[in-house]
């Protein structure tokens, strides 16, 4: 294999390890899946967002984002409303309960990541890695 193929192969495996670890910690501590957390995280700095924004941010289909939003809404963590500017679109927003859950779950998420990363990657390496990830996600189809 070429170095790029091995890098991508390992990166996908790492994503699975991270997902499984954080997902189990969030479920244990809060009864919250990582997919639901990701929905809350996308909304954390927004007053309202369209379901399409959620789909783009999470890189999932519109149908998948709609179903995910419905599942999270059923838990009372987000609310859904018709977009007044486009009645065909739906907007979503965090509820007060959703904001509280996000704060608690973020601490759990951070602790779960510390379990995996502390002693393996330095803060400087983490910053460099984050910069690379951010650049790659900015334009993945280059």
PDB file of C-alpha atoms in Angstrom:
ATOM      1  CA  UNK A   1       0.000   0.000   0.000  1.00  0.00           C
ATOM      2  CA  UNK A   2       1.087   3.543  -0.548  1.00  0.00           C
ATOM      3  CA  UNK A   3       1.602   5.805   2.429  1.00  0.00           C
ATOM      4  CA  UNK A   4      -1.550   7.814   1.587  1.00  0.00           C
ATOM      5  CA  UNK A   5      -3.684   4.671   1.385  1.00  0.00           C
ATOM      6  CA  UNK A   6      -2.297   3.395   4.699  1.00  0.00           C
ATOM      7  CA  UNK A   7      -2.879   6.831   6.264  1.00  0.00           C
ATOM      8  CA  UNK A   8      -6.513   6.893   5.090  1.00  0.00           C
ATOM      9  CA  UNK A   9      -7.030   3.267   6.134  1.00  0.00           C
ATOM     10  CA  UNK A  10      -5.694   3.992   9.622  1.00  0.00           C
ATOM     11  CA  UNK A  11      -7.664   7.244   9.889  1.00  0.00           C
ATOM     12  CA  UNK A  12     -10.937   5.442   9.169  1.00  0.00           C
ATOM     13  CA  UNK A  13     -10.115   2.790  11.774  1.00  0.00           C
ATOM     14  CA  UNK A  14      -9.210   5.500  14.286  1.00  0.00           C
ATOM     15  CA  UNK A  15     -12.528   7.250  13.666  1.00  0.00           C
ATOM     16  CA  UNK A  16     -14.345   4.003  14.449  1.00  0.00           C
ATOM     17  CA  UNK A  17     -12.356   3.505  17.669  1.00  0.00           C
ATOM     18  CA  UNK A  18     -13.017   7.098  18.767  1.00  0.00           C
ATOM     19  CA  UNK A  19     -16.722   6.895  17.852  1.00  0.00           C
ATOM     20  CA  UNK A  20     -17.277   3.641  19.728  1.00  0.00           C
ATOM     21  CA  UNK A  21     -15.419   4.842  22.819  1.00  0.00           C
ATOM     22  CA  UNK A  22     -17.141   8.227  23.071  1.00  0.00           C
ATOM     23  CA  UNK A  23     -20.545   6.789  22.127  1.00  0.00           C
ATOM     24  CA  UNK A  24     -20.374   4.238  24.939  1.00  0.00           C
ATOM     25  CA  UNK A  25     -19.307   6.879  27.500  1.00  0.00           C
ATOM     26  CA  UNK A  26     -22.113   9.249  26.461  1.00  0.00           C
ATOM     27  CA  UNK A  27     -24.703   6.475  26.595  1.00  0.00           C
ATOM     28  CA  UNK A  28     -23.480   5.319  30.033  1.00  0.00           C
ATOM     29  CA  UNK A  29     -23.417   8.791  31.561  1.00  0.00           C
ATOM     30  CA  UNK A  30     -26.338  10.499  29.824  1.00  0.00           C
ATOM     31  CA  UNK A  31     -28.313   7.999  27.771  1.00  0.00           C
ATOM     32  CA  UNK A  32     -27.216  10.064  24.760  1.00  0.00           C
ATOM     33  CA  UNK A  33     -25.795   8.623  21.553  1.00  0.00           C
ATOM     34  CA  UNK A  34     -22.841  10.279  19.863  1.00  0.00           C
ATOM     35  CA  UNK A  35     -25.065  10.947  16.830  1.00  0.00           C
ATOM     36  CA  UNK A  36     -27.448  12.884  19.080  1.00  0.00           C
ATOM     37  CA  UNK A  37     -24.520  14.723  20.666  1.00  0.00           C
ATOM     38  CA  UNK A  38     -23.282  15.675  17.202  1.00  0.00           C
ATOM     39  CA  UNK A  39     -26.690  17.206  16.485  1.00  0.00           C
ATOM     40  CA  UNK A  40     -26.519  19.283  19.662  1.00  0.00           C
ATOM     41  CA  UNK A  41     -22.924  20.288  18.897  1.00  0.00           C
ATOM     42  CA  UNK A  42     -23.884  21.588  15.442  1.00  0.00           C
ATOM     43  CA  UNK A  43     -26.572  23.760  17.057  1.00  0.00           C
ATOM     44  CA  UNK A  44     -24.486  25.019  19.996  1.00  0.00           C
ATOM     45  CA  UNK A  45     -23.641  28.440  18.510  1.00  0.00           C
ATOM     46  CA  UNK A  46     -26.792  28.919  16.442  1.00  0.00           C
ATOM     47  CA  UNK A  47     -30.130  30.312  17.402  1.00  0.00           C
ATOM     48  CA  UNK A  48     -31.814  28.264  14.665  1.00  0.00           C
ATOM     49  CA  UNK A  49     -30.567  26.080  11.823  1.00  0.00           C
ATOM     50  CA  UNK A  50     -32.154  24.291   8.931  1.00  0.00           C
ATOM     51  CA  UNK A  51     -32.133  20.527   8.755  1.00  0.00           C
ATOM     52  CA  UNK A  52     -30.086  20.993   5.577  1.00  0.00           C
ATOM     53  CA  UNK A  53     -27.410  22.767   7.649  1.00  0.00           C
ATOM     54  CA  UNK A  54     -27.282  19.730   9.919  1.00  0.00           C
ATOM     55  CA  UNK A  55     -26.933  17.451   6.880  1.00  0.00           C
ATOM     56  CA  UNK A  56     -24.069  19.533   5.476  1.00  0.00           C
ATOM     57  CA  UNK A  57     -22.229  19.823   8.798  1.00  0.00           C
ATOM     58  CA  UNK A  58     -22.479  16.100   9.556  1.00  0.00           C
ATOM     59  CA  UNK A  59     -21.968  15.092   5.912  1.00  0.00           C
ATOM     60  CA  UNK A  60     -25.099  12.948   5.875  1.00  0.00           C
ATOM     61  CA  UNK A  61     -28.105  12.878   3.574  1.00  0.00           C
ATOM     62  CA  UNK A  62     -31.022  15.234   4.002  1.00  0.00           C
ATOM     63  CA  UNK A  63     -33.238  12.252   4.865  1.00  0.00           C
ATOM     64  CA  UNK A  64     -30.724  11.037   7.430  1.00  0.00           C
ATOM     65  CA  UNK A  65     -30.517  14.501   9.001  1.00  0.00           C
ATOM     66  CA  UNK A  66     -34.295  14.749   9.143  1.00  0.00           C
ATOM     67  CA  UNK A  67     -34.593  11.373  10.870  1.00  0.00           C
ATOM     68  CA  UNK A  68     -31.784  12.254  13.263  1.00  0.00           C
ATOM     69  CA  UNK A  69     -33.453  15.568  14.124  1.00  0.00           C
ATOM     70  CA  UNK A  70     -36.740  13.740  14.727  1.00  0.00           C
ATOM     71  CA  UNK A  71     -35.044  11.279  17.106  1.00  0.00           C
ATOM     72  CA  UNK A  72     -33.333  14.054  19.050  1.00  0.00           C
ATOM     73  CA  UNK A  73     -36.537  16.109  19.120  1.00  0.00           C
ATOM     74  CA  UNK A  74     -38.376  13.131  20.619  1.00  0.00           C
ATOM     75  CA  UNK A  75     -36.019  13.341  23.614  1.00  0.00           C
ATOM     76  CA  UNK A  76     -36.873  17.014  24.156  1.00  0.00           C
ATOM     77  CA  UNK A  77     -33.345  18.253  23.441  1.00  0.00           C
ATOM     78  CA  UNK A  78     -34.216  20.192  20.299  1.00  0.00           C
ATOM     79  CA  UNK A  79     -37.337  21.746  18.881  1.00  0.00           C
ATOM     80  CA  UNK A  80     -38.439  21.827  15.274  1.00  0.00           C
ATOM     81  CA  UNK A  81     -40.430  24.522  13.489  1.00  0.00           C
ATOM     82  CA  UNK A  82     -41.362  25.466   9.952  1.00  0.00           C
ATOM     83  CA  UNK A  83     -38.938  28.009   8.494  1.00  0.00           C
ATOM     84  CA  UNK A  84     -40.927  31.252   8.114  1.00  0.00           C
ATOM     85  CA  UNK A  85     -38.779  32.246   5.119  1.00  0.00           C
ATOM     86  CA  UNK A  86     -39.413  28.949   3.302  1.00  0.00           C
ATOM     87  CA  UNK A  87     -42.388  26.912   4.476  1.00  0.00           C
ATOM     88  CA  UNK A  88     -40.963  23.795   2.781  1.00  0.00           C
ATOM     89  CA  UNK A  89     -37.924  23.878   5.077  1.00  0.00           C
ATOM     90  CA  UNK A  90     -37.672  23.013   8.754  1.00  0.00           C
ATOM     91  CA  UNK A  91     -35.610  24.795  11.371  1.00  0.00           C
ATOM     92  CA  UNK A  92     -34.230  23.224  14.513  1.00  0.00           C
ATOM     93  CA  UNK A  93     -32.924  24.732  17.735  1.00  0.00           C
ATOM     94  CA  UNK A  94     -31.664  23.588  21.124  1.00  0.00           C
ATOM     95  CA  UNK A  95     -34.144  23.602  23.981  1.00  0.00           C
ATOM     96  CA  UNK A  96     -33.058  24.642  27.486  1.00  0.00           C
ATOM     97  CA  UNK A  97     -32.841  20.936  28.300  1.00  0.00           C
ATOM     98  CA  UNK A  98     -30.721  20.431  25.194  1.00  0.00           C
ATOM     99  CA  UNK A  99     -28.281  23.175  26.247  1.00  0.00           C
ATOM    100  CA  UNK A 100     -27.949  21.622  29.712  1.00  0.00           C
ATOM    101  CA  UNK A 101     -27.419  18.161  28.205  1.00  0.00           C
ATOM    102  CA  UNK A 102     -24.828  19.533  25.785  1.00  0.00           C
ATOM    103  CA  UNK A 103     -22.850  21.105  28.634  1.00  0.00           C
ATOM    104  CA  UNK A 104     -22.849  17.909  30.699  1.00  0.00           C
ATOM    105  CA  UNK A 105     -22.186  15.646  27.711  1.00  0.00           C
ATOM    106  CA  UNK A 106     -19.328  17.847  26.488  1.00  0.00           C
ATOM    107  CA  UNK A 107     -17.521  17.270  29.778  1.00  0.00           C
ATOM    108  CA  UNK A 108     -18.067  13.516  29.406  1.00  0.00           C
ATOM    109  CA  UNK A 109     -16.876  13.613  25.795  1.00  0.00           C
ATOM    110  CA  UNK A 110     -13.748  15.514  26.792  1.00  0.00           C
ATOM    111  CA  UNK A 111     -13.004  13.002  29.572  1.00  0.00           C
ATOM    112  CA  UNK A 112     -13.494  10.100  27.146  1.00  0.00           C
ATOM    113  CA  UNK A 113     -11.057  11.673  24.698  1.00  0.00           C
ATOM    114  CA  UNK A 114      -8.568  12.251  27.522  1.00  0.00           C
ATOM    115  CA  UNK A 115      -8.720   8.524  28.286  1.00  0.00           C
ATOM    116  CA  UNK A 116      -7.550   7.784  24.753  1.00  0.00           C
ATOM    117  CA  UNK A 117      -5.236  10.702  24.010  1.00  0.00           C
ATOM    118  CA  UNK A 118      -3.476  11.707  27.214  1.00  0.00           C
ATOM    119  CA  UNK A 119       0.057  10.381  27.237  1.00  0.00           C
ATOM    120  CA  UNK A 120      -0.158   9.518  23.525  1.00  0.00           C
ATOM    121  CA  UNK A 121      -0.418  12.919  21.863  1.00  0.00           C
ATOM    122  CA  UNK A 122       0.868  16.251  23.164  1.00  0.00           C
ATOM    123  CA  UNK A 123      -1.135  19.484  23.132  1.00  0.00           C
ATOM    124  CA  UNK A 124       1.124  20.763  20.331  1.00  0.00           C
ATOM    125  CA  UNK A 125       0.553  17.605  18.271  1.00  0.00           C
ATOM    126  CA  UNK A 126      -3.177  17.871  18.922  1.00  0.00           C
ATOM    127  CA  UNK A 127      -3.154  21.468  17.625  1.00  0.00           C
ATOM    128  CA  UNK A 128      -1.208  20.515  14.495  1.00  0.00           C
ATOM    129  CA  UNK A 129      -3.513  17.561  13.860  1.00  0.00           C
ATOM    130  CA  UNK A 130      -6.596  19.766  14.341  1.00  0.00           C
ATOM    131  CA  UNK A 131      -5.199  22.251  11.828  1.00  0.00           C
ATOM    132  CA  UNK A 132      -4.687  19.493   9.243  1.00  0.00           C
ATOM    133  CA  UNK A 133      -8.180  18.079   9.848  1.00  0.00           C
ATOM    134  CA  UNK A 134      -9.739  21.542   9.550  1.00  0.00           C
ATOM    135  CA  UNK A 135      -7.938  22.199   6.258  1.00  0.00           C
ATOM    136  CA  UNK A 136      -8.961  18.829   4.827  1.00  0.00           C
ATOM    137  CA  UNK A 137     -12.604  19.255   5.857  1.00  0.00           C
ATOM    138  CA  UNK A 138     -12.741  22.768   4.436  1.00  0.00           C
ATOM    139  CA  UNK A 139     -12.313  21.425   0.901  1.00  0.00           C
ATOM    140  CA  UNK A 140     -12.464  17.615   0.885  1.00  0.00           C
ATOM    141  CA  UNK A 141     -12.996  17.336  -2.884  1.00  0.00           C
ATOM    142  CA  UNK A 142      -9.985  19.430  -3.909  1.00  0.00           C
TER     143      UNK A 142
END
